[in-house]
Amino acid sequence: ELHNGYYVQIPTSGKLSAAGSYAPQLHDEGFFADSYLVVCPGSTLAKNASYRIPTAEEILATNGANLAEMRRLMGGSYGYHIGHIENGHLERTRNRGSAYFALMADAPSARLANYQSENHGGVGQNVLFEDGHVVFMTTCGVNGASFYVNDDGMIEPGLNADDSVIAASAVVPVVFLSTGH
């Protein structure tokens, strides 16, 4: 089984350290033949006929404003699960086949309430769950928990293996540790 049942690891530092790095990693491994697989037809990015997923090599070779723009767009118009904290470290997510664990969704927006996606006119988002089913949802969560923020209400990695956080492409999965001070 590829990656031993774990999803792609998002680096915690460096130029590939962003939620959207899922797309270039999977593209480079041959999983995406077409860049438009990461573009929602209901998004503004769908109007960009020249969009393509950059390779990891291209991301590593750029800097400054070009790097910021590449990170913003590398994941297409979707947001991606950014992992969870365990023993002070960012951990990869293992596929447990859950019908309630969100892995990917239309990208969240800081401009709308509860980070609702702007795709689909801001009325909802498609969500891919760990068991493989996709649902269009008009809410931003499951069972009272938002999938756009962690259990503390932050756009940061989950606080445990069941705390799914979907972040926009450019979000860096920063690990904030309590120092006890």
Short mmCIF file of N, CA and C in Angstrom, two decimals:
data_model
loop_
_atom_site.label_atom_id
_atom_site.label_comp_id
_atom_site.label_asym_id
_atom_site.label_seq_id
_atom_site.Cartn_x
_atom_site.Cartn_y
_atom_site.Cartn_z
N GLU A 1 0.85 -1.18 0.00
CA GLU A 1 0.00 0.00 0.00
C GLU A 1 0.89 1.24 0.00
N LEU A 2 0.63 2.16 -0.91
CA LEU A 2 1.43 3.36 -1.05
C LEU A 2 1.38 4.19 0.22
N HIS A 3 2.52 4.68 0.69
CA HIS A 3 2.65 5.51 1.89
C HIS A 3 2.18 4.79 3.15
N ASN A 4 2.10 3.47 3.13
CA ASN A 4 1.72 2.65 4.29
C ASN A 4 0.38 3.06 4.90
N GLY A 5 -0.56 3.47 4.07
CA GLY A 5 -1.89 3.86 4.56
C GLY A 5 -1.98 5.28 5.07
N TYR A 6 -0.91 6.05 4.97
CA TYR A 6 -0.91 7.44 5.40
C TYR A 6 -1.10 8.35 4.20
N TYR A 7 -1.65 9.51 4.46
CA TYR A 7 -1.77 10.52 3.42
C TYR A 7 -0.45 11.27 3.29
N VAL A 8 -0.33 12.04 2.23
CA VAL A 8 0.87 12.81 1.96
C VAL A 8 1.24 13.68 3.17
N GLN A 9 2.52 13.78 3.44
CA GLN A 9 3.02 14.61 4.54
C GLN A 9 3.24 16.03 4.05
N ILE A 10 2.74 17.00 4.77
CA ILE A 10 3.02 18.39 4.48
C ILE A 10 4.25 18.78 5.30
N PRO A 11 5.30 19.24 4.64
CA PRO A 11 6.48 19.66 5.39
C PRO A 11 6.15 20.80 6.36
N THR A 12 6.86 20.87 7.48
CA THR A 12 6.62 21.94 8.45
C THR A 12 7.54 23.13 8.22
N SER A 13 8.47 23.02 7.29
CA SER A 13 9.33 24.15 6.96
C SER A 13 9.74 24.03 5.50
N GLY A 14 10.23 25.13 4.97
CA GLY A 14 10.68 25.14 3.59
C GLY A 14 9.60 25.62 2.63
N LYS A 15 9.96 25.68 1.38
CA LYS A 15 9.07 26.23 0.36
C LYS A 15 7.83 25.38 0.09
N LEU A 16 7.89 24.10 0.38
CA LEU A 16 6.74 23.22 0.17
C LEU A 16 5.84 23.12 1.41
N SER A 17 6.16 23.89 2.44
CA SER A 17 5.39 23.86 3.67
C SER A 17 4.12 24.68 3.54
N ALA A 18 3.10 24.06 2.97
CA ALA A 18 1.79 24.69 2.80
C ALA A 18 0.77 23.61 2.50
N ALA A 19 -0.46 23.85 2.92
CA ALA A 19 -1.52 22.85 2.75
C ALA A 19 -1.65 22.36 1.32
N GLY A 20 -1.53 23.27 0.36
CA GLY A 20 -1.69 22.91 -1.04
C GLY A 20 -0.59 22.06 -1.61
N SER A 21 0.46 21.76 -0.83
CA SER A 21 1.55 20.94 -1.35
C SER A 21 1.09 19.51 -1.65
N TYR A 22 -0.10 19.15 -1.17
CA TYR A 22 -0.67 17.85 -1.55
C TYR A 22 -0.71 17.73 -3.07
N ALA A 23 -1.21 18.77 -3.74
CA ALA A 23 -1.41 18.69 -5.19
C ALA A 23 -0.09 18.48 -5.95
N PRO A 24 0.96 19.30 -5.73
CA PRO A 24 2.21 19.03 -6.46
C PRO A 24 2.81 17.66 -6.13
N GLN A 25 2.71 17.24 -4.86
CA GLN A 25 3.28 15.94 -4.50
C GLN A 25 2.55 14.82 -5.23
N LEU A 26 1.22 14.87 -5.23
CA LEU A 26 0.45 13.83 -5.90
C LEU A 26 0.61 13.91 -7.42
N HIS A 27 0.70 15.13 -7.94
CA HIS A 27 0.92 15.32 -9.37
C HIS A 27 2.27 14.74 -9.77
N ASP A 28 3.32 15.04 -8.99
CA ASP A 28 4.66 14.54 -9.30
C ASP A 28 4.73 13.01 -9.21
N GLU A 29 3.88 12.41 -8.38
CA GLU A 29 3.85 10.94 -8.25
C GLU A 29 2.96 10.30 -9.32
N GLY A 30 2.35 11.11 -10.19
CA GLY A 30 1.56 10.58 -11.29
C GLY A 30 0.09 10.35 -11.01
N PHE A 31 -0.42 10.87 -9.89
CA PHE A 31 -1.82 10.67 -9.56
C PHE A 31 -2.77 11.62 -10.28
N PHE A 32 -2.26 12.79 -10.67
CA PHE A 32 -3.09 13.77 -11.37
C PHE A 32 -2.54 13.96 -12.77
N ALA A 33 -3.22 13.42 -13.77
CA ALA A 33 -2.81 13.64 -15.15
C ALA A 33 -3.27 15.01 -15.63
N ASP A 34 -4.33 15.52 -15.02
CA ASP A 34 -4.93 16.78 -15.43
C ASP A 34 -4.96 17.73 -14.23
N SER A 35 -4.37 18.90 -14.36
CA SER A 35 -4.33 19.88 -13.28
C SER A 35 -5.73 20.32 -12.86
N TYR A 36 -6.69 20.24 -13.75
CA TYR A 36 -8.03 20.70 -13.41
C TYR A 36 -8.76 19.78 -12.44
N LEU A 37 -8.13 18.67 -12.06
CA LEU A 37 -8.72 17.82 -11.01
C LEU A 37 -8.74 18.53 -9.67
N VAL A 38 -7.90 19.58 -9.51
CA VAL A 38 -7.88 20.34 -8.27
C VAL A 38 -8.54 21.71 -8.44
N VAL A 39 -9.34 21.86 -9.47
CA VAL A 39 -10.05 23.11 -9.72
C VAL A 39 -11.55 22.83 -9.72
N CYS A 40 -12.25 23.46 -8.78
CA CYS A 40 -13.70 23.31 -8.70
C CYS A 40 -14.33 24.10 -9.85
N PRO A 41 -15.24 23.49 -10.60
CA PRO A 41 -15.92 24.21 -11.69
C PRO A 41 -16.70 25.43 -11.19
N GLY A 42 -17.04 25.46 -9.89
CA GLY A 42 -17.77 26.57 -9.30
C GLY A 42 -16.87 27.64 -8.70
N SER A 43 -15.58 27.63 -9.05
CA SER A 43 -14.64 28.61 -8.50
C SER A 43 -14.22 29.61 -9.57
N THR A 44 -13.67 30.73 -9.13
CA THR A 44 -13.15 31.72 -10.08
C THR A 44 -11.93 31.17 -10.81
N LEU A 45 -11.17 30.27 -10.20
CA LEU A 45 -9.99 29.68 -10.84
C LEU A 45 -10.38 28.88 -12.08
N ALA A 46 -11.60 28.38 -12.13
CA ALA A 46 -12.06 27.59 -13.28
C ALA A 46 -12.05 28.41 -14.57
N LYS A 47 -12.06 29.73 -14.44
CA LYS A 47 -12.03 30.59 -15.63
C LYS A 47 -10.62 30.77 -16.18
N ASN A 48 -9.61 30.28 -15.46
CA ASN A 48 -8.22 30.41 -15.87
C ASN A 48 -7.81 29.19 -16.70
N ALA A 49 -7.88 29.31 -18.01
CA ALA A 49 -7.60 28.19 -18.90
C ALA A 49 -6.14 27.75 -18.86
N SER A 50 -5.25 28.59 -18.36
CA SER A 50 -3.83 28.24 -18.34
C SER A 50 -3.37 27.66 -17.00
N TYR A 51 -4.30 27.44 -16.05
CA TYR A 51 -3.90 26.92 -14.74
C TYR A 51 -3.26 25.54 -14.88
N ARG A 52 -2.20 25.33 -14.11
CA ARG A 52 -1.61 24.00 -13.99
C ARG A 52 -0.96 23.88 -12.61
N ILE A 53 -0.90 22.69 -12.11
CA ILE A 53 -0.24 22.42 -10.84
C ILE A 53 1.26 22.55 -11.05
N PRO A 54 1.94 23.37 -10.26
CA PRO A 54 3.41 23.46 -10.41
C PRO A 54 4.06 22.20 -9.86
N THR A 55 5.22 21.88 -10.37
CA THR A 55 5.96 20.74 -9.83
C THR A 55 6.67 21.18 -8.55
N ALA A 56 7.04 20.24 -7.73
CA ALA A 56 7.80 20.55 -6.52
C ALA A 56 9.11 21.24 -6.90
N GLU A 57 9.72 20.82 -7.98
CA GLU A 57 10.97 21.42 -8.44
C GLU A 57 10.78 22.90 -8.78
N GLU A 58 9.66 23.24 -9.42
CA GLU A 58 9.38 24.64 -9.75
C GLU A 58 9.19 25.48 -8.49
N ILE A 59 8.51 24.92 -7.51
CA ILE A 59 8.27 25.63 -6.25
C ILE A 59 9.60 25.88 -5.53
N LEU A 60 10.43 24.87 -5.49
CA LEU A 60 11.73 24.99 -4.82
C LEU A 60 12.66 25.98 -5.51
N ALA A 61 12.45 26.21 -6.80
CA ALA A 61 13.33 27.10 -7.57
C ALA A 61 12.86 28.56 -7.58
N THR A 62 11.74 28.87 -6.93
CA THR A 62 11.25 30.25 -6.96
C THR A 62 11.35 30.91 -5.59
N ASN A 63 11.19 32.23 -5.55
CA ASN A 63 11.31 32.99 -4.31
C ASN A 63 10.33 34.15 -4.28
N GLY A 64 10.29 34.84 -3.14
CA GLY A 64 9.55 36.09 -2.98
C GLY A 64 8.10 36.03 -3.38
N ALA A 65 7.67 37.06 -4.12
CA ALA A 65 6.26 37.18 -4.51
C ALA A 65 5.84 36.03 -5.41
N ASN A 66 6.75 35.54 -6.25
CA ASN A 66 6.41 34.39 -7.11
C ASN A 66 6.14 33.15 -6.27
N LEU A 67 6.92 32.94 -5.21
CA LEU A 67 6.69 31.80 -4.33
C LEU A 67 5.36 31.94 -3.62
N ALA A 68 5.05 33.12 -3.11
CA ALA A 68 3.78 33.34 -2.42
C ALA A 68 2.60 33.05 -3.35
N GLU A 69 2.67 33.51 -4.58
CA GLU A 69 1.59 33.27 -5.54
C GLU A 69 1.50 31.79 -5.91
N MET A 70 2.64 31.14 -6.08
CA MET A 70 2.65 29.73 -6.42
C MET A 70 2.04 28.90 -5.28
N ARG A 71 2.36 29.24 -4.04
CA ARG A 71 1.79 28.53 -2.89
C ARG A 71 0.29 28.75 -2.79
N ARG A 72 -0.15 29.97 -3.11
CA ARG A 72 -1.58 30.28 -3.05
C ARG A 72 -2.37 29.46 -4.07
N LEU A 73 -1.76 29.20 -5.21
CA LEU A 73 -2.46 28.51 -6.29
C LEU A 73 -2.12 27.03 -6.45
N MET A 74 -1.06 26.53 -5.80
CA MET A 74 -0.62 25.16 -6.07
C MET A 74 -1.67 24.11 -5.75
N GLY A 75 -2.55 24.39 -4.82
CA GLY A 75 -3.59 23.42 -4.47
C GLY A 75 -4.88 23.60 -5.24
N GLY A 76 -4.85 24.46 -6.25
CA GLY A 76 -6.07 24.71 -7.03
C GLY A 76 -7.06 25.52 -6.21
N SER A 77 -8.32 25.18 -6.30
CA SER A 77 -9.37 25.92 -5.58
C SER A 77 -9.88 25.16 -4.37
N TYR A 78 -9.09 24.19 -3.92
CA TYR A 78 -9.49 23.38 -2.77
C TYR A 78 -8.60 23.64 -1.56
N GLY A 79 -9.09 23.24 -0.41
CA GLY A 79 -8.33 23.26 0.82
C GLY A 79 -8.03 21.82 1.20
N TYR A 80 -6.97 21.63 1.98
CA TYR A 80 -6.49 20.28 2.29
C TYR A 80 -6.27 20.10 3.79
N HIS A 81 -6.47 18.87 4.25
CA HIS A 81 -6.23 18.53 5.65
C HIS A 81 -4.76 18.74 5.97
N ILE A 82 -4.48 19.40 7.09
CA ILE A 82 -3.09 19.76 7.40
C ILE A 82 -2.46 18.94 8.53
N GLY A 83 -3.07 17.85 8.92
CA GLY A 83 -2.47 17.01 9.94
C GLY A 83 -2.93 17.38 11.35
N HIS A 84 -2.33 16.73 12.32
CA HIS A 84 -2.67 16.97 13.72
C HIS A 84 -1.41 16.90 14.58
N ILE A 85 -1.53 17.44 15.76
CA ILE A 85 -0.41 17.46 16.70
C ILE A 85 -0.49 16.24 17.61
N GLU A 86 0.63 15.57 17.75
CA GLU A 86 0.74 14.44 18.66
C GLU A 86 2.12 14.48 19.29
N ASN A 87 2.17 14.51 20.62
CA ASN A 87 3.44 14.59 21.35
C ASN A 87 4.31 15.75 20.86
N GLY A 88 3.66 16.88 20.55
CA GLY A 88 4.39 18.07 20.16
C GLY A 88 4.88 18.11 18.72
N HIS A 89 4.48 17.12 17.91
CA HIS A 89 4.94 17.05 16.52
C HIS A 89 3.76 16.97 15.57
N LEU A 90 3.93 17.52 14.36
CA LEU A 90 2.92 17.40 13.33
C LEU A 90 2.94 15.98 12.80
N GLU A 91 1.81 15.31 12.87
CA GLU A 91 1.71 13.92 12.43
C GLU A 91 0.90 13.81 11.15
N ARG A 92 1.28 12.86 10.35
CA ARG A 92 0.51 12.53 9.14
C ARG A 92 -0.79 11.87 9.55
N THR A 93 -1.73 11.90 8.65
CA THR A 93 -3.02 11.28 8.91
C THR A 93 -3.05 9.90 8.26
N ARG A 94 -3.45 8.93 9.03
CA ARG A 94 -3.59 7.57 8.52
C ARG A 94 -5.03 7.37 8.07
N ASN A 95 -5.22 6.72 6.95
CA ASN A 95 -6.56 6.46 6.44
C ASN A 95 -7.24 5.42 7.32
N ARG A 96 -8.27 5.87 8.04
CA ARG A 96 -9.06 4.97 8.88
C ARG A 96 -10.43 4.72 8.27
N GLY A 97 -10.68 5.29 7.07
CA GLY A 97 -11.93 5.05 6.36
C GLY A 97 -13.14 5.70 6.99
N SER A 98 -12.95 6.77 7.74
CA SER A 98 -14.06 7.41 8.45
C SER A 98 -14.99 8.17 7.50
N ALA A 99 -16.28 8.04 7.75
CA ALA A 99 -17.30 8.76 6.97
C ALA A 99 -17.47 10.18 7.48
N TYR A 100 -16.78 10.56 8.56
CA TYR A 100 -16.96 11.88 9.17
C TYR A 100 -15.68 12.72 9.19
N PHE A 101 -14.56 12.15 8.74
CA PHE A 101 -13.29 12.87 8.78
C PHE A 101 -13.05 13.53 7.42
N ALA A 102 -13.06 14.87 7.38
CA ALA A 102 -12.89 15.61 6.14
C ALA A 102 -11.41 15.69 5.75
N LEU A 103 -11.11 15.34 4.51
CA LEU A 103 -9.74 15.39 4.00
C LEU A 103 -9.49 16.58 3.08
N MET A 104 -10.53 16.97 2.37
CA MET A 104 -10.38 18.00 1.35
C MET A 104 -11.75 18.64 1.15
N ALA A 105 -11.76 19.92 0.82
CA ALA A 105 -13.03 20.61 0.57
C ALA A 105 -12.75 21.84 -0.29
N ASP A 106 -13.82 22.45 -0.79
CA ASP A 106 -13.64 23.74 -1.46
C ASP A 106 -12.91 24.64 -0.47
N ALA A 107 -11.95 25.42 -0.97
CA ALA A 107 -11.09 26.23 -0.10
C ALA A 107 -11.89 27.17 0.78
N PRO A 108 -11.49 27.27 2.06
CA PRO A 108 -12.16 28.20 2.97
C PRO A 108 -11.84 29.64 2.62
N SER A 109 -12.72 30.54 3.05
CA SER A 109 -12.51 31.97 2.80
C SER A 109 -12.58 32.73 4.12
N ALA A 110 -11.61 33.60 4.35
CA ALA A 110 -11.61 34.44 5.55
C ALA A 110 -12.65 35.55 5.43
N ARG A 111 -13.22 35.74 4.24
CA ARG A 111 -14.19 36.82 4.02
C ARG A 111 -15.63 36.42 4.35
N LEU A 112 -15.88 35.12 4.53
CA LEU A 112 -17.25 34.67 4.80
C LEU A 112 -17.35 34.07 6.20
N ALA A 113 -18.54 34.10 6.75
CA ALA A 113 -18.78 33.57 8.09
C ALA A 113 -18.37 32.10 8.17
N ASN A 114 -17.75 31.73 9.27
CA ASN A 114 -17.31 30.36 9.54
C ASN A 114 -16.35 29.82 8.48
N TYR A 115 -15.72 30.72 7.73
CA TYR A 115 -14.78 30.37 6.67
C TYR A 115 -15.43 29.63 5.50
N GLN A 116 -16.73 29.80 5.34
CA GLN A 116 -17.46 29.20 4.22
C GLN A 116 -16.69 29.46 2.92
N SER A 117 -16.68 28.50 2.02
CA SER A 117 -15.97 28.67 0.76
C SER A 117 -16.68 29.69 -0.14
N GLU A 118 -15.89 30.43 -0.91
CA GLU A 118 -16.46 31.35 -1.89
C GLU A 118 -16.87 30.62 -3.16
N ASN A 119 -16.37 29.39 -3.36
CA ASN A 119 -16.81 28.60 -4.50
C ASN A 119 -18.32 28.38 -4.36
N HIS A 120 -19.00 28.15 -5.45
CA HIS A 120 -20.44 27.90 -5.45
C HIS A 120 -21.22 29.11 -4.93
N GLY A 121 -20.70 30.30 -5.17
CA GLY A 121 -21.39 31.52 -4.76
C GLY A 121 -21.45 31.72 -3.25
N GLY A 122 -20.61 31.01 -2.50
CA GLY A 122 -20.57 31.17 -1.04
C GLY A 122 -21.70 30.50 -0.30
N VAL A 123 -22.43 29.60 -0.96
CA VAL A 123 -23.57 28.95 -0.29
C VAL A 123 -23.26 27.55 0.22
N GLY A 124 -22.03 27.08 -0.01
CA GLY A 124 -21.69 25.75 0.47
C GLY A 124 -20.41 25.26 -0.18
N GLN A 125 -20.01 24.05 0.18
CA GLN A 125 -18.78 23.48 -0.32
C GLN A 125 -18.90 21.97 -0.46
N ASN A 126 -18.19 21.46 -1.46
CA ASN A 126 -18.06 20.01 -1.60
C ASN A 126 -16.98 19.57 -0.62
N VAL A 127 -17.21 18.45 0.03
CA VAL A 127 -16.28 17.93 1.03
C VAL A 127 -15.99 16.47 0.72
N LEU A 128 -14.70 16.12 0.65
CA LEU A 128 -14.26 14.74 0.47
C LEU A 128 -13.93 14.17 1.83
N PHE A 129 -14.59 13.07 2.17
CA PHE A 129 -14.36 12.42 3.45
C PHE A 129 -13.42 11.22 3.28
N GLU A 130 -12.84 10.80 4.39
CA GLU A 130 -11.82 9.76 4.39
C GLU A 130 -12.30 8.45 3.77
N ASP A 131 -13.58 8.14 3.86
CA ASP A 131 -14.08 6.90 3.27
C ASP A 131 -14.29 7.01 1.77
N GLY A 132 -14.01 8.20 1.19
CA GLY A 132 -14.10 8.39 -0.25
C GLY A 132 -15.37 9.05 -0.75
N HIS A 133 -16.37 9.26 0.11
CA HIS A 133 -17.59 9.91 -0.38
C HIS A 133 -17.45 11.42 -0.36
N VAL A 134 -18.15 12.08 -1.28
CA VAL A 134 -18.14 13.53 -1.40
C VAL A 134 -19.57 14.02 -1.22
N VAL A 135 -19.72 15.09 -0.43
CA VAL A 135 -21.04 15.65 -0.15
C VAL A 135 -20.97 17.17 -0.31
N PHE A 136 -22.01 17.76 -0.90
CA PHE A 136 -22.12 19.22 -0.92
C PHE A 136 -22.80 19.61 0.38
N MET A 137 -22.12 20.46 1.16
CA MET A 137 -22.63 20.85 2.47
C MET A 137 -22.83 22.36 2.54
N THR A 138 -23.92 22.78 3.13
CA THR A 138 -24.16 24.22 3.33
C THR A 138 -23.64 24.67 4.69
N THR A 139 -23.15 23.76 5.50
CA THR A 139 -22.52 24.08 6.77
C THR A 139 -21.03 23.78 6.64
N CYS A 140 -20.25 24.23 7.60
CA CYS A 140 -18.79 24.05 7.56
C CYS A 140 -18.31 23.02 8.57
N GLY A 141 -19.13 22.04 8.86
CA GLY A 141 -18.69 21.06 9.83
C GLY A 141 -19.57 19.84 9.90
N VAL A 142 -19.14 18.92 10.76
CA VAL A 142 -19.83 17.66 10.98
C VAL A 142 -19.96 17.43 12.47
N ASN A 143 -21.12 17.04 12.91
CA ASN A 143 -21.35 16.74 14.32
C ASN A 143 -20.92 17.88 15.24
N GLY A 144 -21.18 19.11 14.82
CA GLY A 144 -20.88 20.28 15.64
C GLY A 144 -19.45 20.78 15.59
N ALA A 145 -18.57 20.09 14.86
CA ALA A 145 -17.17 20.50 14.77
C ALA A 145 -16.88 21.02 13.37
N SER A 146 -16.34 22.22 13.28
CA SER A 146 -15.98 22.81 11.99
C SER A 146 -14.77 22.10 11.41
N PHE A 147 -14.77 21.88 10.10
CA PHE A 147 -13.60 21.29 9.47
C PHE A 147 -12.66 22.36 8.92
N TYR A 148 -12.95 23.65 9.15
CA TYR A 148 -12.05 24.72 8.73
C TYR A 148 -11.21 25.28 9.89
N VAL A 149 -11.49 24.86 11.12
CA VAL A 149 -10.69 25.25 12.28
C VAL A 149 -10.54 24.04 13.20
N ASN A 150 -9.52 24.08 14.06
CA ASN A 150 -9.34 22.95 14.98
C ASN A 150 -10.28 23.08 16.18
N ASP A 151 -10.18 22.16 17.11
CA ASP A 151 -11.09 22.14 18.26
C ASP A 151 -10.94 23.38 19.15
N ASP A 152 -9.83 24.13 18.99
CA ASP A 152 -9.65 25.40 19.71
C ASP A 152 -10.12 26.59 18.88
N GLY A 153 -10.67 26.33 17.68
CA GLY A 153 -11.15 27.40 16.82
C GLY A 153 -10.07 28.09 16.01
N MET A 154 -8.91 27.46 15.87
CA MET A 154 -7.77 28.05 15.18
C MET A 154 -7.53 27.36 13.82
N ILE A 155 -7.00 28.13 12.86
CA ILE A 155 -6.60 27.57 11.58
C ILE A 155 -5.18 27.05 11.75
N GLU A 156 -5.09 25.91 12.39
CA GLU A 156 -3.83 25.25 12.73
C GLU A 156 -4.08 23.76 12.67
N PRO A 157 -3.02 22.96 12.72
CA PRO A 157 -3.23 21.50 12.73
C PRO A 157 -4.19 21.08 13.84
N GLY A 158 -4.83 19.94 13.62
CA GLY A 158 -5.76 19.40 14.60
C GLY A 158 -5.07 19.11 15.93
N LEU A 159 -5.87 19.07 16.98
CA LEU A 159 -5.32 18.84 18.32
C LEU A 159 -5.20 17.36 18.66
N ASN A 160 -5.79 16.51 17.81
CA ASN A 160 -5.71 15.06 17.99
C ASN A 160 -6.05 14.41 16.65
N ALA A 161 -5.95 13.11 16.57
CA ALA A 161 -6.15 12.39 15.31
C ALA A 161 -7.57 12.51 14.75
N ASP A 162 -8.53 12.91 15.57
CA ASP A 162 -9.92 13.06 15.11
C ASP A 162 -10.29 14.50 14.79
N ASP A 163 -9.37 15.43 14.95
CA ASP A 163 -9.61 16.85 14.74
C ASP A 163 -9.14 17.23 13.33
N SER A 164 -10.05 17.20 12.38
CA SER A 164 -9.73 17.49 10.99
C SER A 164 -9.78 18.99 10.73
N VAL A 165 -8.71 19.53 10.11
CA VAL A 165 -8.67 20.95 9.75
C VAL A 165 -8.32 21.05 8.27
N ILE A 166 -9.22 21.62 7.50
CA ILE A 166 -9.01 21.86 6.07
C ILE A 166 -8.54 23.30 5.92
N ALA A 167 -7.36 23.50 5.35
CA ALA A 167 -6.79 24.84 5.21
C ALA A 167 -6.60 25.20 3.74
N ALA A 168 -6.65 26.49 3.46
CA ALA A 168 -6.40 27.00 2.12
C ALA A 168 -4.98 26.64 1.69
N SER A 169 -4.75 26.63 0.41
CA SER A 169 -3.49 26.17 -0.18
C SER A 169 -2.24 26.76 0.45
N ALA A 170 -2.22 28.06 0.72
CA ALA A 170 -0.99 28.71 1.21
C ALA A 170 -0.77 28.60 2.71
N VAL A 171 -1.70 28.02 3.46
CA VAL A 171 -1.56 27.95 4.91
C VAL A 171 -0.44 26.99 5.31
N VAL A 172 0.46 27.50 6.14
CA VAL A 172 1.58 26.72 6.65
C VAL A 172 1.14 25.99 7.92
N PRO A 173 1.37 24.69 8.02
CA PRO A 173 0.95 23.94 9.21
C PRO A 173 1.89 24.18 10.39
N VAL A 174 1.87 25.37 10.93
CA VAL A 174 2.76 25.75 12.02
C VAL A 174 2.34 25.02 13.30
N VAL A 175 3.30 24.50 13.99
CA VAL A 175 3.06 23.81 15.24
C VAL A 175 3.40 24.76 16.39
N PHE A 176 2.38 25.15 17.16
CA PHE A 176 2.59 26.03 18.31
C PHE A 176 2.59 25.17 19.56
N LEU A 177 3.68 25.18 20.28
CA LEU A 177 3.79 24.37 21.49
C LEU A 177 3.71 25.25 22.72
N SER A 178 3.04 24.76 23.72
CA SER A 178 2.97 25.48 24.98
C SER A 178 4.29 25.29 25.72
N THR A 179 4.83 26.38 26.22
CA THR A 179 6.08 26.30 26.97
C THR A 179 5.85 26.22 28.47
N GLY A 180 4.59 26.36 28.86
CA GLY A 180 4.26 26.29 30.28
C GLY A 180 4.54 27.56 31.03
N HIS A 181 4.89 28.67 30.35
CA HIS A 181 5.18 29.94 31.02
C HIS A 181 3.97 30.81 31.07
#
